[in-house]
């Protein structure tokens, strides 16, 4: 008998309050207008119809963005990069998300933009939070005339924010983003701190719809030490937060085992409003950080307008009946990626193979 934990979508919806449901109904009605314009753009050849649809879609998108900003301002544990950072930085985030959405963005380029996204998210989640505290680093440069040169740089002092952290990986799309975020922590820490890793094999049942979705945590194929998680700052880095079900499944399991995290951060490139609300209600101590918020989910629990399956676009699809394991996924990243994240790869390998 497999050692599995299953969470049902109905359990998740039970966490939502009446105000949350009103918010979701409102944003769903707003997005229906966008879908009407999408249909025209996809099927019409009439120049006037197409132009009116473009204008309508832009206006509808603007209205949705304003509404999502209002909601995230009311729910204090939802943090959206483009709602909390200076307006001068929004264009960079918007362009990056546009590249990730684009079907023409192939694997290598998609990986690059995911890396950029998590660098920006690290700066927002940790760098901005550390300010005004900074520390100085002195670097020896390659320039030796007229004497050996050294440079001084002031960077945010994030040590107090990261030294109690565990990187919790919800495979499979979350593996590389977690490595990227851990690398940022290593580079900004004063002592080259490499986060310990906890690996959770969890997936949702893609044969089901959003309303009856099941989330399955496979403990036999997960690698973590429960005692090491107690009292820690748990970091989850997943490109997409659609329903929130995977995180809630893991945290509920840990709490039933007596684990009491010091804090929980869920860091995404794109999050749906519904998934963000569910996490905030189901996990009172969780903070949700996302580069971009999308409004709704479709019947298959995919984010709209979304960017497709981030895991497949990062790692490719598994071929055959057996999905790749953690070590195989890391090997598939190739030499360049493994060399860049060598400390993280070593930590993950030791977690899987035993220290």
XYZ file of C-alpha atoms in Angstrom:
355
model
C 0.000 0.000 0.000
C 1.395 3.374 -1.010
C 1.970 5.917 1.726
C -0.063 8.797 0.303
C -1.867 11.840 1.643
C -4.835 13.101 -0.403
C -6.562 16.493 -0.187
C -9.821 17.210 -2.046
C -10.876 20.486 -3.665
C -13.993 20.585 -1.506
C -11.745 20.687 1.562
C -9.937 23.676 0.121
C -13.099 25.621 -0.663
C -14.240 25.137 2.915
C -11.522 27.583 4.002
C -12.931 30.462 1.924
C -15.199 32.978 3.646
C -18.257 34.736 2.198
C -16.255 37.828 1.244
C -13.722 35.670 -0.600
C -16.518 34.039 -2.584
C -17.934 37.442 -3.508
C -14.498 38.544 -4.669
C -14.094 35.435 -6.814
C -17.570 35.848 -8.320
C -16.765 39.461 -9.159
C -13.465 38.715 -10.868
C -15.004 35.790 -12.773
C -17.699 38.086 -14.169
C -15.053 40.628 -15.120
C -12.968 38.013 -16.921
C -15.979 36.805 -18.912
C -15.809 40.152 -20.728
C -12.160 39.479 -21.598
C -13.017 36.031 -22.958
C -15.612 37.574 -25.262
C -12.942 39.847 -26.727
C -10.534 36.890 -26.984
C -13.054 35.006 -29.114
C -13.294 37.918 -31.539
C -9.500 38.233 -31.789
C -9.211 34.513 -32.470
C -11.953 34.179 -35.079
C -12.811 37.471 -36.755
C -11.242 38.854 -39.914
C -13.131 42.141 -39.799
C -10.709 45.010 -39.236
C -13.143 47.133 -37.214
C -14.216 44.203 -35.044
C -10.600 43.316 -34.352
C -9.690 46.871 -33.382
C -12.707 47.187 -31.079
C -11.835 43.836 -29.498
C -8.255 44.967 -28.871
C -9.441 48.173 -27.220
C -12.026 46.277 -25.201
C -9.491 43.710 -24.012
C -7.045 46.407 -22.923
C -9.754 48.213 -20.967
C -11.042 44.995 -19.386
C -7.513 43.998 -18.395
C -6.959 47.387 -16.794
C -10.181 47.060 -14.780
C -9.223 43.553 -13.612
C -5.764 44.728 -12.577
C -7.252 47.520 -10.489
C -9.644 45.109 -8.820
C -6.910 42.580 -8.035
C -4.790 45.371 -6.559
C -7.731 46.366 -4.353
C -8.210 42.794 -3.130
C -4.519 42.215 -2.445
C -4.487 45.449 -0.462
C -7.348 44.149 1.681
C -5.816 40.685 2.241
C -2.545 41.681 3.863
C -0.691 38.372 3.385
C -0.961 38.474 -0.415
C 2.009 40.349 -1.880
C 2.042 41.123 -5.610
C 5.304 42.552 -6.950
C 3.631 44.902 -9.426
C 1.289 46.209 -6.701
C 3.926 46.791 -4.014
C 6.995 48.062 -5.872
C 7.565 51.518 -7.399
C 5.784 52.067 -10.708
C 9.136 52.426 -12.487
C 9.754 48.704 -11.933
C 6.415 47.461 -13.266
C 7.398 47.548 -16.921
C 10.213 45.050 -16.345
C 7.885 42.631 -14.575
C 5.189 43.005 -17.228
C 7.599 42.374 -20.098
C 9.053 39.331 -18.354
C 5.605 37.814 -17.808
C 4.744 38.523 -21.441
C 7.775 36.502 -22.551
C 6.826 33.614 -20.263
C 3.251 33.605 -21.584
C 4.354 33.591 -25.224
C 4.095 30.088 -26.798
C 7.043 31.026 -29.020
C 9.326 31.230 -25.964
C 11.206 27.940 -26.121
C 12.770 25.919 -23.311
C 16.151 27.669 -22.939
C 14.625 31.142 -23.094
C 11.796 30.136 -20.747
C 14.382 28.955 -18.232
C 16.242 32.269 -18.512
C 13.092 34.287 -17.791
C 12.178 32.072 -14.833
C 15.631 32.778 -13.444
C 15.141 36.521 -13.936
C 11.738 36.288 -12.240
C 13.154 34.666 -9.119
C 15.999 37.142 -8.913
C 13.393 39.918 -8.878
C 11.269 38.056 -6.355
C 14.247 37.487 -4.051
C 14.982 41.205 -4.132
C 11.375 41.982 -3.213
C 10.873 39.294 -0.557
C 14.263 39.542 1.157
C 16.309 42.455 -0.174
C 13.592 45.069 0.327
C 12.623 43.573 3.700
C 16.208 43.827 4.971
C 16.512 47.537 4.247
C 17.714 49.897 5.570
C 20.196 47.409 7.037
C 23.158 46.938 4.701
C 26.611 45.442 4.935
C 29.795 46.185 3.005
C 31.672 43.671 0.886
C 35.233 44.306 -0.341
C 36.207 42.641 -3.611
C 39.589 42.252 -5.246
C 39.220 43.247 -8.917
C 41.227 42.109 -11.982
C 42.786 45.603 -12.293
C 46.379 45.854 -10.975
C 47.569 49.277 -12.209
C 48.731 51.499 -10.622
C 48.164 49.074 -7.696
C 45.913 46.101 -7.023
C 42.388 47.501 -6.959
C 39.637 46.663 -4.487
C 35.978 47.682 -4.711
C 33.437 48.222 -1.955
C 29.771 47.358 -2.436
C 26.875 47.906 -0.066
C 24.189 45.200 -0.223
C 21.090 44.418 1.872
C 21.982 42.517 5.036
C 19.613 39.547 4.754
C 21.333 37.243 7.261
C 18.671 37.530 9.964
C 15.979 36.719 7.398
C 17.514 33.606 5.874
C 19.670 31.676 8.353
C 16.735 29.708 9.790
C 15.411 28.729 6.353
C 14.603 25.383 4.756
C 13.938 25.229 0.995
C 10.875 23.034 0.504
C 10.524 21.719 -3.032
C 7.181 20.688 -4.485
C 8.325 18.745 -7.529
C 8.565 18.912 -10.391
C 8.274 22.402 -11.797
C 9.430 23.759 -8.441
C 12.851 22.076 -8.487
C 14.803 24.597 -10.559
C 13.061 27.703 -9.118
C 13.955 26.448 -5.643
C 17.583 26.055 -6.700
C 17.591 29.582 -8.138
C 16.167 31.097 -4.968
C 18.593 29.119 -2.794
C 21.465 30.430 -4.946
C 20.307 34.013 -4.373
C 20.232 33.380 -0.618
C 23.758 31.948 -0.811
C 25.091 34.933 -2.753
C 23.549 37.561 -0.466
C 24.442 35.881 2.841
C 27.612 36.894 4.633
C 28.802 33.292 5.012
C 27.691 31.616 1.755
C 24.728 29.964 3.493
C 23.230 27.123 1.431
C 19.677 26.321 2.443
C 18.930 22.737 3.466
C 16.359 21.100 1.170
C 13.185 19.139 1.854
C 11.718 17.393 -1.210
C 8.004 16.630 -1.412
C 6.627 14.483 -4.249
C 3.182 15.943 -4.772
C 0.949 16.234 -7.802
C -2.646 16.893 -8.604
C -4.848 14.411 -10.437
C -5.014 15.881 -13.944
C -7.898 13.556 -14.858
C -10.170 15.598 -12.583
C -11.673 19.061 -12.882
C -11.040 22.056 -10.653
C -14.216 21.477 -8.640
C -13.320 17.877 -7.697
C -9.523 18.017 -7.918
C -7.394 15.791 -5.706
C -3.872 16.573 -4.488
C -1.700 13.532 -3.752
C 1.405 13.699 -1.553
C 3.527 10.579 -2.094
C 5.535 10.125 1.104
C 7.374 7.101 -0.271
C 8.994 9.290 -2.935
C 9.587 12.341 -0.756
C 12.811 13.131 1.097
C 12.768 15.174 4.294
C 13.509 14.988 7.993
C 10.495 16.027 10.052
C 12.550 17.102 13.070
C 14.631 19.443 10.900
C 11.487 21.282 9.771
C 10.202 22.160 13.233
C 10.592 25.825 14.153
C 12.079 26.673 10.740
C 11.273 29.336 8.163
C 9.868 27.227 5.326
C 10.302 28.571 1.790
C 8.294 27.158 -1.108
C 9.225 28.380 -4.605
C 6.790 27.236 -7.300
C 6.377 29.011 -10.653
C 2.577 28.895 -10.462
C -0.011 29.007 -7.709
C -3.261 27.984 -9.361
C -5.394 26.403 -6.639
C -3.120 26.420 -3.600
C -3.900 22.748 -3.065
C -0.361 21.377 -3.111
C 0.938 23.761 -0.464
C -2.083 23.266 1.787
C -1.709 19.469 1.504
C 1.938 19.584 2.581
C 1.480 22.079 5.420
C -1.552 20.264 6.812
C 0.412 17.012 6.797
C 3.353 18.625 8.596
C 1.111 20.149 11.238
C -0.553 16.792 11.879
C 2.937 15.451 12.585
C 3.419 18.134 15.243
C 5.623 20.436 13.122
C 5.278 24.130 13.946
C 7.035 26.296 11.318
C 8.355 29.680 12.403
C 7.092 31.108 9.101
C 5.934 29.990 5.650
C 6.654 31.860 2.423
C 5.111 30.766 -0.893
C 6.919 32.481 -3.783
C 5.444 32.304 -7.304
C 5.925 33.847 -10.717
C 2.172 33.823 -11.414
C -0.639 33.221 -8.933
C -4.396 33.038 -9.346
C -6.549 34.992 -6.936
C -8.390 31.850 -5.820
C -5.222 29.959 -4.935
C -3.848 32.938 -3.039
C -7.037 33.375 -1.005
C -7.227 29.661 -0.204
C -3.679 29.636 1.161
C -4.241 32.710 3.300
C -7.377 31.177 4.833
C -6.071 27.608 5.211
C -2.607 28.560 6.516
C -2.887 31.639 8.744
C 0.898 32.064 9.092
C 1.628 31.846 5.344
C 2.707 34.813 3.238
C 2.066 34.593 -0.510
C 4.464 36.447 -2.831
C 3.955 36.585 -6.583
C 5.458 38.540 -9.441
C 2.096 38.703 -11.194
C -1.520 37.906 -10.335
C -3.960 36.439 -12.848
C -7.704 36.562 -12.193
C -9.325 33.151 -12.655
C -9.027 29.394 -13.228
C -10.635 27.339 -15.976
C -12.521 24.087 -15.370
C -9.254 22.118 -15.545
C -7.733 24.282 -12.774
C -5.349 26.108 -15.130
C -4.668 29.795 -14.584
C -6.233 32.241 -17.074
C -4.748 33.860 -19.064
C -1.808 31.906 -17.602
C 1.298 30.539 -19.314
C 0.551 26.839 -19.796
C 2.234 24.054 -17.847
C 5.319 25.655 -16.267
C 6.744 22.275 -15.230
C 6.657 20.910 -18.767
C 8.053 24.131 -20.204
C 10.949 24.033 -17.717
C 11.690 20.316 -17.650
C 10.027 18.823 -20.713
C 7.419 16.092 -20.522
C 8.110 12.695 -19.039
C 8.065 9.893 -21.601
C 6.698 6.494 -20.634
C 4.838 5.325 -17.544
C 7.526 6.263 -15.001
C 8.177 9.958 -14.293
C 11.773 11.066 -13.788
C 13.054 11.189 -10.234
C 14.866 14.138 -8.627
C 18.355 13.085 -9.639
C 17.267 12.440 -13.229
C 15.678 15.885 -13.437
C 18.877 17.513 -12.200
C 20.940 15.521 -14.716
C 18.636 16.685 -17.503
C 19.387 20.314 -16.667
C 22.856 19.789 -18.110
C 26.384 20.785 -17.197
C 25.934 24.548 -17.376
C 22.994 24.645 -14.975
C 24.528 22.117 -12.616
C 27.783 24.066 -12.471
C 25.920 27.310 -11.786
C 23.946 25.762 -8.921
C 26.558 23.244 -7.810
C 26.110 23.867 -4.062
C 22.346 23.416 -4.397
C 22.737 20.294 -6.550
C 25.083 18.797 -3.958
C 22.617 19.529 -1.151
C 19.721 17.960 -3.069
C 21.740 14.884 -3.988
C 22.723 14.406 -0.345
C 19.081 14.820 0.679
C 17.967 12.143 -1.771
C 20.866 9.737 -1.400
C 21.461 10.231 2.309
C 24.145 12.283 4.005
